[in-house]
Amino acid sequence: MKNKARLIDMAKNFAIVLLLISAGFLLLKATVGGRGSFFGGLEGLFDGNSDSVSAELPEGEVTTLASDPVFLLVTSETGSHYAVKYNNDTKDKLMAQFSGSLGEALGSSGKPTEVSVEKWQTALSGSGVFFDYLYPQPLSAIASSLGTEISSDASLETARRFYLGEDGGNLVLYFISEDEGIIYRCDTVLSFSTLKTKISECPLGSANFAFELGEDYANIDPYFIFSHENEPLSAVTVTNPVRDNYDGSGLLAHFGMNSRIVSELPKSDGSKVYVEGDKSLSIESSGRVIFDASGGNGIIIKGGSAGLTITDSISVCSEIVKNSIGLVGGDGVTELVKVSNVSTPSSCTVSFGYFVNGIPVTLPGGESAASFQIISGTIVKAELYLRRYTLPGGTIVPLPEKQAAVIAETRGGEPVLTYEDRTDSVTCAWIKG
């Protein structure tokens, strides 16, 4: 009898321990859980119903949503321009110096008001800092990248060019709307004095905007920057990770696919197709990856209490990119290059491009590094291009900027220096932006 009573007591104690563990698990899950998290993964191990209606990834946790500026220009009190376009280390230093001011200006920006081209160009000749992202970015994404939020109407705007200038001792933000082509000015509550001090620490330069050089470059984008930098680019090599025994099964979880129930269909050319219900993930020998859930069972993007925002959509796509092509890109990094329908984040497209040392990469056939199609708040299709870029040492010398501008003058547009990925090799080339 004593043994029986002891066994009963042990069983009760064991049950209590299990209940405590369960309660603790549920509490932690409610606090930090979500599918894709550590506790979400544990839930998946013990959840017998693995065929959910739609895959759900956690809310985006990445902090860098927008890309970095590709070109930077600082104008001193004397009106001289110091510009950096091709030296990535110097760009990083300048961005570290001025990113805080841009973030504060975006966060405190008032209602955008339209200004004339003349007033915009006059502002560009005064002391300030010019940021050119090359690829238009949602202002809300830039602000989020810089640790702030926009409360004004500017939050729904998309732009690539910004200027922090002065008016009566106050800091003023200018930008060109990508959708409308209108130049806007936003007053801020900030003093220009802090930015003025940082500007004084920069060297004087001899850069120019194309519009400052008169009729000689009338056909070129007026805000093309002649930086007069005269340094070679780093040599770059490229390989296809899929040809290097790439384990594509690691991608399944990032597309909400269950590796325990997925079917693997290898092909004779080395490609693989993974299928789970109406979802498929194809990893081609060329390096292209295609996720398709057009049947409706895609990746749900969670929004906050105020509903889904464009930063939510970008964040989840960024997280997938970071954990897929971002792990095999080598010296290549991926950054945001295009977002459609910023005002309707539940139905938009989000695209990323490769950069090496701050220089954009053009891929064969004009491919994107990654693109996502979002419908009704769900990622229903994604295409990725796996590439690995390496800096082996050595340099390559591009056509000088001024000569590229002369050629562009006959065609119009904007000359943009890129690394050109030719599938098996990389060179540098000027393209029409």
C-alpha positions as a LaTeX table, in Angstrom:
\begin{tabular}{lrrr}
\hline
Residue & $x$ (\AA) & $y$ (\AA) & $z$ (\AA) \\
\hline
Met1 & 0.00 & 0.00 & 0.00 \\
Lys2 & 2.81 & 2.37 & 0.85 \\
Asn3 & 4.40 & 1.75 & $-2.56$ \\
Lys4 & 1.06 & 2.35 & $-4.25$ \\
Ala5 & 0.58 & 5.62 & $-2.37$ \\
Arg6 & 4.12 & 6.66 & $-3.23$ \\
Leu7 & 3.45 & 5.96 & $-6.92$ \\
Ile8 & 0.23 & 7.97 & $-6.80$ \\
Asp9 & 2.09 & 10.91 & $-5.21$ \\
Met10 & 4.82 & 10.70 & $-7.85$ \\
Ala11 & 2.23 & 10.69 & $-10.62$ \\
Lys12 & 0.54 & 13.74 & $-9.11$ \\
Asn13 & 3.86 & 15.58 & $-8.83$ \\
Phe14 & 4.75 & 14.69 & $-12.39$ \\
Ala15 & 1.37 & 15.97 & $-13.60$ \\
Ile16 & 1.89 & 19.23 & $-11.71$ \\
Val17 & 5.35 & 19.66 & $-13.28$ \\
Leu18 & 3.89 & 19.08 & $-16.73$ \\
Leu19 & 1.16 & 21.63 & $-16.09$ \\
Leu20 & 3.74 & 24.19 & $-14.94$ \\
Ile21 & 5.91 & 23.58 & $-18.01$ \\
Ser22 & 2.85 & 23.86 & $-20.26$ \\
Ala23 & 1.75 & 27.11 & $-18.60$ \\
Gly24 & 5.25 & 28.55 & $-18.90$ \\
Phe25 & 5.47 & 27.52 & $-22.54$ \\
Leu26 & 2.09 & 29.12 & $-23.35$ \\
Leu27 & 3.10 & 32.32 & $-21.56$ \\
Leu28 & 6.37 & 32.57 & $-23.47$ \\
Lys29 & 4.59 & 31.72 & $-26.72$ \\
Ala30 & 2.09 & 34.51 & $-26.16$ \\
Thr31 & 4.92 & 36.92 & $-25.38$ \\
Val32 & 7.49 & 36.16 & $-28.07$ \\
Gly33 & 5.91 & 33.44 & $-30.18$ \\
Gly34 & 4.59 & 33.27 & $-33.68$ \\
Arg35 & 5.26 & 30.88 & $-36.44$ \\
Gly36 & 8.89 & 30.90 & $-37.44$ \\
Ser37 & 10.04 & 31.78 & $-33.92$ \\
Phe38 & 11.74 & 29.26 & $-31.65$ \\
Phe39 & 8.51 & 28.55 & $-29.77$ \\
Gly40 & 6.54 & 28.50 & $-32.98$ \\
Gly41 & 8.93 & 25.77 & $-34.09$ \\
Leu42 & 8.31 & 23.77 & $-30.92$ \\
Glu43 & 4.58 & 24.13 & $-31.46$ \\
Gly44 & 5.03 & 22.70 & $-34.93$ \\
Leu45 & 6.73 & 19.62 & $-33.52$ \\
Phe46 & 3.78 & 18.80 & $-31.29$ \\
Asp47 & 0.98 & 20.08 & $-33.52$ \\
Gly48 & $-0.60$ & 17.20 & $-35.37$ \\
Asn49 & $-2.47$ & 19.50 & $-37.74$ \\
Ser50 & 0.44 & 20.55 & $-39.95$ \\
Asp51 & $-1.70$ & 21.35 & $-43.00$ \\
Ser52 & $-2.68$ & 24.91 & $-42.08$ \\
Val53 & $-4.79$ & 26.95 & $-44.48$ \\
Ser54 & $-1.99$ & 29.45 & $-45.08$ \\
Ala55 & 1.59 & 29.67 & $-43.92$ \\
Glu56 & 2.28 & 32.50 & $-41.50$ \\
Leu57 & 5.66 & 34.07 & $-40.92$ \\
Pro58 & 6.39 & 36.30 & $-37.93$ \\
Glu59 & 6.07 & 40.05 & $-38.21$ \\
Gly60 & 9.18 & 41.52 & $-39.79$ \\
Glu61 & 11.95 & 42.05 & $-37.30$ \\
Val62 & 14.61 & 43.48 & $-39.62$ \\
Thr63 & 15.54 & 47.07 & $-38.95$ \\
Thr64 & 17.03 & 47.93 & $-42.32$ \\
Leu65 & 14.12 & 48.23 & $-44.74$ \\
Ala66 & 15.30 & 50.76 & $-47.31$ \\
Ser67 & 18.57 & 50.63 & $-49.20$ \\
Asp68 & 21.49 & 52.95 & $-48.50$ \\
Pro69 & 22.04 & 56.09 & $-50.58$ \\
Val70 & 24.10 & 55.30 & $-53.67$ \\
Phe71 & 25.32 & 58.90 & $-54.11$ \\
Leu72 & 25.99 & 61.56 & $-51.47$ \\
Leu73 & 26.82 & 65.23 & $-51.94$ \\
Val74 & 27.66 & 67.83 & $-49.28$ \\
Thr75 & 27.52 & 71.56 & $-50.04$ \\
Ser76 & 29.60 & 73.90 & $-47.90$ \\
Glu77 & 28.77 & 77.48 & $-46.90$ \\
Thr78 & 30.89 & 78.66 & $-49.85$ \\
Gly79 & 28.74 & 76.66 & $-52.29$ \\
Ser80 & 31.37 & 74.05 & $-53.18$ \\
His81 & 30.10 & 70.49 & $-53.60$ \\
Tyr82 & 31.88 & 67.45 & $-52.16$ \\
Ala83 & 30.44 & 64.25 & $-53.66$ \\
Val84 & 31.06 & 60.53 & $-53.22$ \\
Lys85 & 29.60 & 57.98 & $-55.62$ \\
Tyr86 & 32.05 & 55.11 & $-55.97$ \\
Asn87 & 34.13 & 54.89 & $-52.77$ \\
Asn88 & 31.98 & 52.78 & $-50.48$ \\
Asp89 & 34.07 & 53.29 & $-47.34$ \\
Thr90 & 33.76 & 57.07 & $-47.66$ \\
Lys91 & 30.03 & 56.77 & $-48.38$ \\
Asp92 & 29.60 & 54.73 & $-45.21$ \\
Lys93 & 31.42 & 57.40 & $-43.19$ \\
Leu94 & 29.31 & 60.19 & $-44.66$ \\
Met95 & 26.10 & 58.25 & $-44.08$ \\
Ala96 & 27.10 & 57.61 & $-40.47$ \\
Gln97 & 27.70 & 61.35 & $-40.15$ \\
Phe98 & 24.40 & 62.50 & $-41.67$ \\
Ser99 & 21.91 & 59.65 & $-41.33$ \\
Gly100 & 20.77 & 60.86 & $-37.93$ \\
Ser101 & 19.90 & 64.27 & $-39.37$ \\
Leu102 & 17.93 & 62.69 & $-42.22$ \\
Gly103 & 16.03 & 60.48 & $-39.79$ \\
Glu104 & 15.19 & 63.41 & $-37.52$ \\
Ala105 & 14.06 & 65.49 & $-40.49$ \\
Leu106 & 11.78 & 62.73 & $-41.75$ \\
Gly107 & 10.40 & 62.09 & $-38.27$ \\
Ser108 & 9.59 & 65.76 & $-37.63$ \\
Ser109 & 8.59 & 66.70 & $-41.18$ \\
Gly110 & 5.47 & 68.79 & $-41.62$ \\
Lys111 & 2.97 & 68.74 & $-44.47$ \\
Pro112 & 4.67 & 68.59 & $-47.89$ \\
Thr113 & 4.21 & 71.74 & $-49.99$ \\
Glu114 & 5.06 & 71.97 & $-53.67$ \\
Val115 & 7.98 & 74.16 & $-54.72$ \\
Ser116 & 9.20 & 75.26 & $-58.13$ \\
Val117 & 12.24 & 73.86 & $-59.92$ \\
Glu118 & 13.90 & 77.24 & $-59.51$ \\
Lys119 & 13.51 & 77.24 & $-55.73$ \\
Trp120 & 14.68 & 73.62 & $-55.53$ \\
Gln121 & 17.80 & 74.34 & $-57.56$ \\
Thr122 & 18.50 & 77.46 & $-55.51$ \\
Ala123 & 18.27 & 75.33 & $-52.38$ \\
Leu124 & 20.76 & 72.85 & $-53.88$ \\
Ser125 & 23.30 & 75.65 & $-54.26$ \\
Gly126 & 23.09 & 76.48 & $-50.55$ \\
Ser127 & 24.69 & 74.68 & $-47.64$ \\
Gly128 & 23.18 & 71.23 & $-47.11$ \\
Val129 & 23.33 & 67.50 & $-47.83$ \\
Phe130 & 21.97 & 65.69 & $-50.90$ \\
Phe131 & 21.02 & 61.99 & $-50.70$ \\
Asp132 & 20.38 & 60.00 & $-53.89$ \\
Tyr133 & 19.14 & 56.43 & $-53.36$ \\
Leu134 & 19.15 & 55.80 & $-57.14$ \\
Tyr135 & 16.16 & 53.47 & $-56.71$ \\
Pro136 & 13.00 & 55.14 & $-55.35$ \\
Gln137 & 12.23 & 54.23 & $-51.74$ \\
Pro138 & 9.04 & 54.62 & $-49.69$ \\
Leu139 & 9.69 & 57.47 & $-47.26$ \\
Ser140 & 8.14 & 55.40 & $-44.48$ \\
Ala141 & 10.70 & 52.64 & $-45.16$ \\
Ile142 & 13.62 & 55.09 & $-45.07$ \\
Ala143 & 12.33 & 56.54 & $-41.83$ \\
Ser144 & 11.94 & 53.08 & $-40.31$ \\
Ser145 & 15.49 & 52.20 & $-41.38$ \\
Leu146 & 16.69 & 55.27 & $-39.52$ \\
Gly147 & 14.72 & 54.43 & $-36.38$ \\
Thr148 & 11.83 & 56.87 & $-36.73$ \\
Glu149 & 8.33 & 57.23 & $-38.18$ \\
Ile150 & 6.67 & 59.79 & $-40.43$ \\
Ser151 & 3.38 & 61.19 & $-39.17$ \\
Ser152 & 2.79 & 63.63 & $-42.04$ \\
Asp153 & 1.26 & 63.02 & $-45.48$ \\
Ala154 & 4.79 & 62.32 & $-46.75$ \\
Ser155 & 4.56 & 58.78 & $-45.34$ \\
Leu156 & 2.84 & 57.56 & $-48.53$ \\
Glu157 & 5.37 & 59.18 & $-50.87$ \\
Thr158 & 8.15 & 57.43 & $-52.77$ \\
Ala159 & 11.36 & 59.23 & $-53.72$ \\
Arg160 & 15.00 & 58.69 & $-54.55$ \\
Arg161 & 16.43 & 62.21 & $-54.10$ \\
Phe162 & 16.40 & 64.24 & $-50.87$ \\
Tyr163 & 18.04 & 67.43 & $-49.70$ \\
Leu164 & 18.53 & 68.80 & $-46.21$ \\
Gly165 & 18.86 & 72.57 & $-46.46$ \\
Glu166 & 18.40 & 75.75 & $-44.46$ \\
Asp167 & 15.74 & 78.44 & $-44.26$ \\
Gly168 & 16.05 & 81.12 & $-41.62$ \\
Gly169 & 18.18 & 78.94 & $-39.38$ \\
Asn170 & 15.73 & 76.02 & $-39.55$ \\
Leu171 & 16.35 & 72.62 & $-41.15$ \\
Val172 & 14.21 & 72.01 & $-44.24$ \\
Leu173 & 13.64 & 68.70 & $-46.05$ \\
Tyr174 & 13.16 & 68.59 & $-49.83$ \\
Phe175 & 12.39 & 65.57 & $-52.00$ \\
Ile176 & 11.18 & 64.75 & $-55.51$ \\
Ser177 & 8.06 & 62.57 & $-55.58$ \\
Glu178 & 8.64 & 59.56 & $-57.81$ \\
Asp179 & 4.95 & 59.12 & $-58.68$ \\
Glu180 & 4.19 & 62.75 & $-59.50$ \\
Gly181 & 7.56 & 64.22 & $-60.39$ \\
Ile182 & 6.67 & 67.10 & $-58.05$ \\
Ile183 & 9.31 & 68.70 & $-55.83$ \\
Tyr184 & 8.16 & 68.99 & $-52.23$ \\
Arg185 & 9.42 & 70.93 & $-49.24$ \\
Cys186 & 8.72 & 69.90 & $-45.63$ \\
Asp187 & 9.45 & 72.23 & $-42.75$ \\
Thr188 & 10.83 & 70.64 & $-39.59$ \\
Val189 & 11.10 & 71.71 & $-35.96$ \\
Leu190 & 14.88 & 71.26 & $-36.08$ \\
Ser191 & 17.63 & 73.83 & $-36.09$ \\
Phe192 & 20.13 & 73.79 & $-38.95$ \\
Ser193 & 23.01 & 74.44 & $-36.56$ \\
Thr194 & 23.82 & 70.78 & $-35.81$ \\
Leu195 & 23.91 & 69.87 & $-39.49$ \\
Lys196 & 25.97 & 73.00 & $-40.21$ \\
Thr197 & 28.64 & 71.83 & $-37.78$ \\
Lys198 & 28.81 & 68.38 & $-39.42$ \\
Ile199 & 29.04 & 69.95 & $-42.89$ \\
Ser200 & 31.99 & 72.07 & $-41.80$ \\
Glu201 & 33.89 & 68.87 & $-40.97$ \\
Cys202 & 33.74 & 67.68 & $-44.60$ \\
Pro203 & 36.41 & 68.53 & $-47.16$ \\
Leu204 & 35.74 & 71.05 & $-49.89$ \\
Gly205 & 35.10 & 69.52 & $-53.29$ \\
Ser206 & 34.74 & 70.30 & $-56.98$ \\
Ala207 & 31.64 & 68.27 & $-57.84$ \\
Asn208 & 28.76 & 69.62 & $-59.92$ \\
Phe209 & 25.16 & 68.88 & $-60.74$ \\
Ala210 & 24.54 & 68.61 & $-64.48$ \\
Phe211 & 22.12 & 71.57 & $-64.40$ \\
Glu212 & 24.95 & 73.78 & $-63.10$ \\
Leu213 & 27.03 & 73.17 & $-66.23$ \\
Gly214 & 24.67 & 74.84 & $-68.68$ \\
Glu215 & 23.77 & 73.75 & $-72.19$ \\
Asp216 & 26.68 & 71.35 & $-72.54$ \\
Tyr217 & 24.71 & 68.73 & $-70.62$ \\
Ala218 & 21.17 & 69.88 & $-71.24$ \\
Asn219 & 19.99 & 66.40 & $-72.30$ \\
Ile220 & 21.30 & 64.66 & $-69.18$ \\
Asp221 & 19.26 & 64.25 & $-66.03$ \\
Pro222 & 19.75 & 67.67 & $-64.36$ \\
Tyr223 & 20.59 & 66.10 & $-60.99$ \\
Phe224 & 23.24 & 63.75 & $-62.30$ \\
Ile225 & 26.34 & 64.38 & $-60.18$ \\
Phe226 & 29.79 & 64.87 & $-61.68$ \\
Ser227 & 31.84 & 63.76 & $-58.69$ \\
His228 & 35.20 & 63.86 & $-60.52$ \\
Glu229 & 36.31 & 60.77 & $-58.61$ \\
Asn230 & 39.23 & 59.13 & $-60.33$ \\
Glu231 & 39.73 & 55.70 & $-58.83$ \\
Pro232 & 39.32 & 52.17 & $-60.20$ \\
Leu233 & 36.67 & 49.76 & $-58.98$ \\
Ser234 & 37.46 & 46.52 & $-57.18$ \\
Ala235 & 37.54 & 43.48 & $-59.45$ \\
Val236 & 34.65 & 41.06 & $-58.84$ \\
Thr237 & 34.09 & 37.38 & $-59.67$ \\
Val238 & 30.78 & 35.51 & $-59.67$ \\
Thr239 & 29.68 & 31.92 & $-59.13$ \\
Asn240 & 26.37 & 30.09 & $-59.04$ \\
Pro241 & 25.78 & 28.66 & $-55.52$ \\
Val242 & 23.47 & 25.95 & $-56.90$ \\
Arg243 & 26.43 & 24.41 & $-58.69$ \\
Asp244 & 28.37 & 24.27 & $-55.41$ \\
Asn245 & 26.23 & 21.59 & $-53.73$ \\
Tyr246 & 23.71 & 24.13 & $-52.46$ \\
Asp247 & 21.18 & 22.57 & $-50.09$ \\
Gly248 & 17.92 & 24.11 & $-51.24$ \\
Ser249 & 15.85 & 22.29 & $-48.64$ \\
Gly250 & 16.90 & 24.96 & $-46.17$ \\
Leu251 & 14.69 & 27.40 & $-48.02$ \\
Leu252 & 11.50 & 25.49 & $-47.31$ \\
Ala253 & 10.88 & 26.92 & $-43.85$ \\
His254 & 11.35 & 30.48 & $-45.11$ \\
Phe255 & 8.50 & 29.92 & $-47.55$ \\
Gly256 & 6.21 & 28.32 & $-45.00$ \\
Met257 & 6.67 & 24.79 & $-46.33$ \\
Asn258 & 6.87 & 21.77 & $-44.03$ \\
Ser259 & 9.95 & 19.65 & $-44.77$ \\
Arg260 & 8.28 & 16.60 & $-43.15$ \\
Ile261 & 5.45 & 16.38 & $-45.68$ \\
Val262 & 6.91 & 18.02 & $-48.79$ \\
Ser263 & 7.54 & 15.96 & $-51.94$ \\
Glu264 & 10.92 & 16.36 & $-53.64$ \\
Leu265 & 11.06 & 16.01 & $-57.43$ \\
Pro266 & 14.65 & 16.12 & $-58.75$ \\
Lys267 & 15.24 & 16.82 & $-62.46$ \\
Ser268 & 17.90 & 15.54 & $-64.82$ \\
Asp269 & 19.55 & 18.98 & $-65.16$ \\
Gly270 & 20.17 & 19.22 & $-61.43$ \\
Ser271 & 17.10 & 21.31 & $-60.68$ \\
Lys272 & 14.75 & 20.38 & $-57.85$ \\
Val273 & 11.07 & 21.02 & $-57.25$ \\
Tyr274 & 9.51 & 20.77 & $-53.79$ \\
Val275 & 5.73 & 20.44 & $-53.61$ \\
Glu276 & 3.39 & 20.72 & $-50.66$ \\
Gly277 & $-0.31$ & 20.93 & $-51.50$ \\
Asp278 & $-0.77$ & 23.86 & $-53.86$ \\
Lys279 & 2.62 & 25.37 & $-52.95$ \\
Ser280 & 5.78 & 24.69 & $-54.94$ \\
Leu281 & 9.41 & 25.75 & $-54.63$ \\
Ser282 & 11.56 & 25.28 & $-57.71$ \\
Ile283 & 15.36 & 25.59 & $-57.47$ \\
Glu284 & 16.78 & 25.68 & $-60.99$ \\
Ser285 & 20.33 & 24.79 & $-61.93$ \\
Ser286 & 20.73 & 28.34 & $-63.28$ \\
Gly287 & 20.38 & 29.70 & $-59.75$ \\
Arg288 & 16.80 & 30.92 & $-60.11$ \\
Val289 & 14.39 & 30.05 & $-57.30$ \\
Ile290 & 10.63 & 30.28 & $-57.85$ \\
Phe291 & 8.04 & 30.01 & $-55.09$ \\
Asp292 & 4.43 & 29.70 & $-56.24$ \\
Ala293 & 1.32 & 29.61 & $-54.11$ \\
Ser294 & $-1.10$ & 31.01 & $-56.65$ \\
Gly295 & $-3.71$ & 28.57 & $-55.36$ \\
Gly296 & $-4.10$ & 30.88 & $-52.38$ \\
Asn297 & $-2.12$ & 29.01 & $-49.71$ \\
Gly298 & 0.67 & 31.57 & $-49.54$ \\
Ile299 & 2.60 & 33.40 & $-46.83$ \\
Ile300 & 0.39 & 35.64 & $-44.71$ \\
Ile301 & 1.96 & 38.97 & $-43.78$ \\
Lys302 & 0.92 & 40.09 & $-40.31$ \\
Gly303 & 0.15 & 43.72 & $-39.71$ \\
Gly304 & 0.04 & 45.66 & $-36.47$ \\
Ser305 & $-2.99$ & 46.90 & $-34.58$ \\
Ala306 & $-3.45$ & 49.70 & $-37.13$ \\
Gly307 & $-3.49$ & 47.24 & $-40.04$ \\
Leu308 & $-0.98$ & 46.19 & $-42.65$ \\
Thr309 & 1.56 & 48.84 & $-43.69$ \\
Ile310 & 4.07 & 48.94 & $-46.53$ \\
Thr311 & 6.87 & 48.55 & $-43.98$ \\
Asp312 & 5.25 & 45.29 & $-42.79$ \\
Ser313 & 5.28 & 43.94 & $-46.34$ \\
Ile314 & 8.85 & 45.06 & $-47.02$ \\
Ser315 & 10.03 & 43.71 & $-43.68$ \\
Val316 & 8.76 & 40.16 & $-44.24$ \\
Cys317 & 10.20 & 40.09 & $-47.77$ \\
Ser318 & 13.51 & 41.43 & $-46.40$ \\
Glu319 & 13.57 & 38.68 & $-43.79$ \\
Ile320 & 13.12 & 36.00 & $-46.46$ \\
Val321 & 15.85 & 37.57 & $-48.61$ \\
Lys322 & 18.23 & 37.81 & $-45.65$ \\
Asn323 & 17.77 & 34.13 & $-44.83$ \\
Ser324 & 18.00 & 32.86 & $-48.40$ \\
Ile325 & 20.12 & 34.63 & $-51.00$ \\
Gly326 & 21.62 & 36.80 & $-48.27$ \\
Leu327 & 23.37 & 33.75 & $-46.80$ \\
Val328 & 25.18 & 32.80 & $-50.00$ \\
Gly329 & 25.83 & 36.20 & $-51.65$ \\
Gly330 & 29.42 & 36.49 & $-50.49$ \\
Asp331 & 30.56 & 40.09 & $-50.99$ \\
Gly332 & 27.25 & 40.89 & $-52.67$ \\
Val333 & 24.51 & 42.44 & $-50.55$ \\
Thr334 & 20.81 & 42.80 & $-51.35$ \\
Glu335 & 18.92 & 46.05 & $-50.99$ \\
Leu336 & 15.46 & 47.33 & $-51.81$ \\
Val337 & 15.16 & 48.66 & $-55.37$ \\
Lys338 & 11.44 & 48.83 & $-56.14$ \\
Val339 & 8.06 & 48.86 & $-54.42$ \\
Ser340 & 4.82 & 49.22 & $-56.35$ \\
Asn341 & 1.50 & 50.42 & $-54.89$ \\
Val342 & 2.91 & 51.87 & $-51.67$ \\
Ser343 & $-0.56$ & 53.12 & $-50.72$ \\
Thr344 & $-2.01$ & 49.58 & $-50.96$ \\
Pro345 & 0.49 & 47.41 & $-49.04$ \\
Ser346 & $-1.82$ & 44.38 & $-49.10$ \\
Ser347 & $-1.47$ & 44.18 & $-52.90$ \\
Cys348 & 1.94 & 45.24 & $-54.11$ \\
Thr349 & 5.26 & 44.01 & $-55.45$ \\
Val350 & 8.58 & 44.30 & $-53.62$ \\
Ser351 & 11.92 & 43.87 & $-55.41$ \\
Phe352 & 15.55 & 43.72 & $-54.31$ \\
Gly353 & 18.83 & 44.11 & $-56.20$ \\
Tyr354 & 22.45 & 43.09 & $-55.66$ \\
Phe355 & 25.14 & 45.61 & $-54.74$ \\
Val356 & 28.89 & 45.10 & $-54.45$ \\
Asn357 & 30.88 & 47.76 & $-52.60$ \\
Gly358 & 27.93 & 50.12 & $-52.92$ \\
Ile359 & 27.77 & 49.73 & $-56.73$ \\
Pro360 & 24.58 & 48.24 & $-58.21$ \\
Val361 & 24.79 & 44.96 & $-60.12$ \\
Thr362 & 22.91 & 44.41 & $-63.37$ \\
Leu363 & 21.93 & 40.76 & $-63.72$ \\
Pro364 & 21.60 & 38.73 & $-66.93$ \\
Gly365 & 18.29 & 39.41 & $-68.64$ \\
Gly366 & 17.53 & 42.30 & $-66.31$ \\
Glu367 & 16.57 & 39.91 & $-63.49$ \\
Ser368 & 16.01 & 41.12 & $-59.93$ \\
Ala369 & 17.93 & 39.59 & $-57.07$ \\
Ala370 & 14.51 & 38.90 & $-55.55$ \\
Ser371 & 10.92 & 39.94 & $-56.26$ \\
Phe372 & 7.72 & 39.22 & $-54.35$ \\
Gln373 & 4.11 & 39.44 & $-55.45$ \\
Ile374 & 1.70 & 40.19 & $-52.62$ \\
Ile375 & $-2.07$ & 39.81 & $-53.07$ \\
Ser376 & $-4.61$ & 40.36 & $-50.28$ \\
Gly377 & $-1.85$ & 40.52 & $-47.69$ \\
Thr378 & $-0.33$ & 37.20 & $-48.78$ \\
Ile379 & 2.89 & 36.44 & $-50.68$ \\
Val380 & 1.64 & 34.28 & $-53.54$ \\
Lys381 & 4.76 & 34.30 & $-55.71$ \\
Ala382 & 8.47 & 34.98 & $-55.27$ \\
Glu383 & 11.45 & 34.77 & $-57.60$ \\
Leu384 & 15.03 & 34.80 & $-56.36$ \\
Tyr385 & 18.32 & 34.66 & $-58.20$ \\
Leu386 & 21.12 & 32.97 & $-56.26$ \\
Arg387 & 24.53 & 34.55 & $-56.99$ \\
Arg388 & 27.79 & 34.65 & $-55.05$ \\
Tyr389 & 30.12 & 37.60 & $-55.61$ \\
Thr390 & 33.74 & 37.65 & $-54.46$ \\
Leu391 & 36.42 & 40.35 & $-54.32$ \\
Pro392 & 39.56 & 38.46 & $-55.36$ \\
Gly393 & 41.83 & 41.49 & $-55.25$ \\
Gly394 & 42.86 & 43.68 & $-58.13$ \\
Thr395 & 40.93 & 46.44 & $-59.86$ \\
Ile396 & 39.09 & 47.24 & $-63.08$ \\
Val397 & 38.97 & 50.66 & $-64.68$ \\
Pro398 & 35.62 & 51.91 & $-66.03$ \\
Leu399 & 35.16 & 54.49 & $-68.75$ \\
Pro400 & 35.68 & 57.90 & $-67.10$ \\
Glu401 & 32.54 & 59.62 & $-65.84$ \\
Lys402 & 32.88 & 62.63 & $-68.11$ \\
Gln403 & 33.22 & 60.49 & $-71.23$ \\
Ala404 & 30.17 & 58.44 & $-70.18$ \\
Ala405 & 28.26 & 61.71 & $-69.76$ \\
Val406 & 29.26 & 62.89 & $-73.23$ \\
Ile407 & 27.91 & 59.65 & $-74.71$ \\
Ala408 & 24.75 & 59.94 & $-72.63$ \\
Glu409 & 24.26 & 63.52 & $-73.82$ \\
Thr410 & 23.43 & 62.22 & $-77.30$ \\
Arg411 & 20.85 & 59.76 & $-75.94$ \\
Gly412 & 19.46 & 61.63 & $-72.95$ \\
Gly413 & 18.80 & 60.16 & $-69.54$ \\
Glu414 & 21.27 & 59.41 & $-66.79$ \\
Pro415 & 24.50 & 57.41 & $-67.02$ \\
Val416 & 24.79 & 54.92 & $-64.15$ \\
Leu417 & 27.94 & 52.92 & $-63.43$ \\
Thr418 & 27.21 & 49.28 & $-62.56$ \\
Tyr419 & 28.83 & 45.92 & $-62.20$ \\
Glu420 & 27.56 & 43.87 & $-65.14$ \\
Asp421 & 27.02 & 40.19 & $-64.30$ \\
Arg422 & 27.62 & 38.22 & $-67.51$ \\
Thr423 & 26.72 & 34.86 & $-65.94$ \\
Asp424 & 30.31 & 33.60 & $-65.69$ \\
Ser425 & 32.18 & 36.88 & $-65.28$ \\
Val426 & 31.70 & 40.43 & $-64.03$ \\
Thr427 & 32.79 & 43.66 & $-65.67$ \\
Cys428 & 31.88 & 47.30 & $-65.13$ \\
Ala429 & 29.60 & 49.14 & $-67.53$ \\
Trp430 & 27.66 & 52.38 & $-67.84$ \\
Ile431 & 23.95 & 51.94 & $-68.40$ \\
Lys432 & 21.15 & 54.39 & $-69.01$ \\
Gly433 & 19.34 & 55.03 & $-65.74$ \\
\hline
\end{tabular}
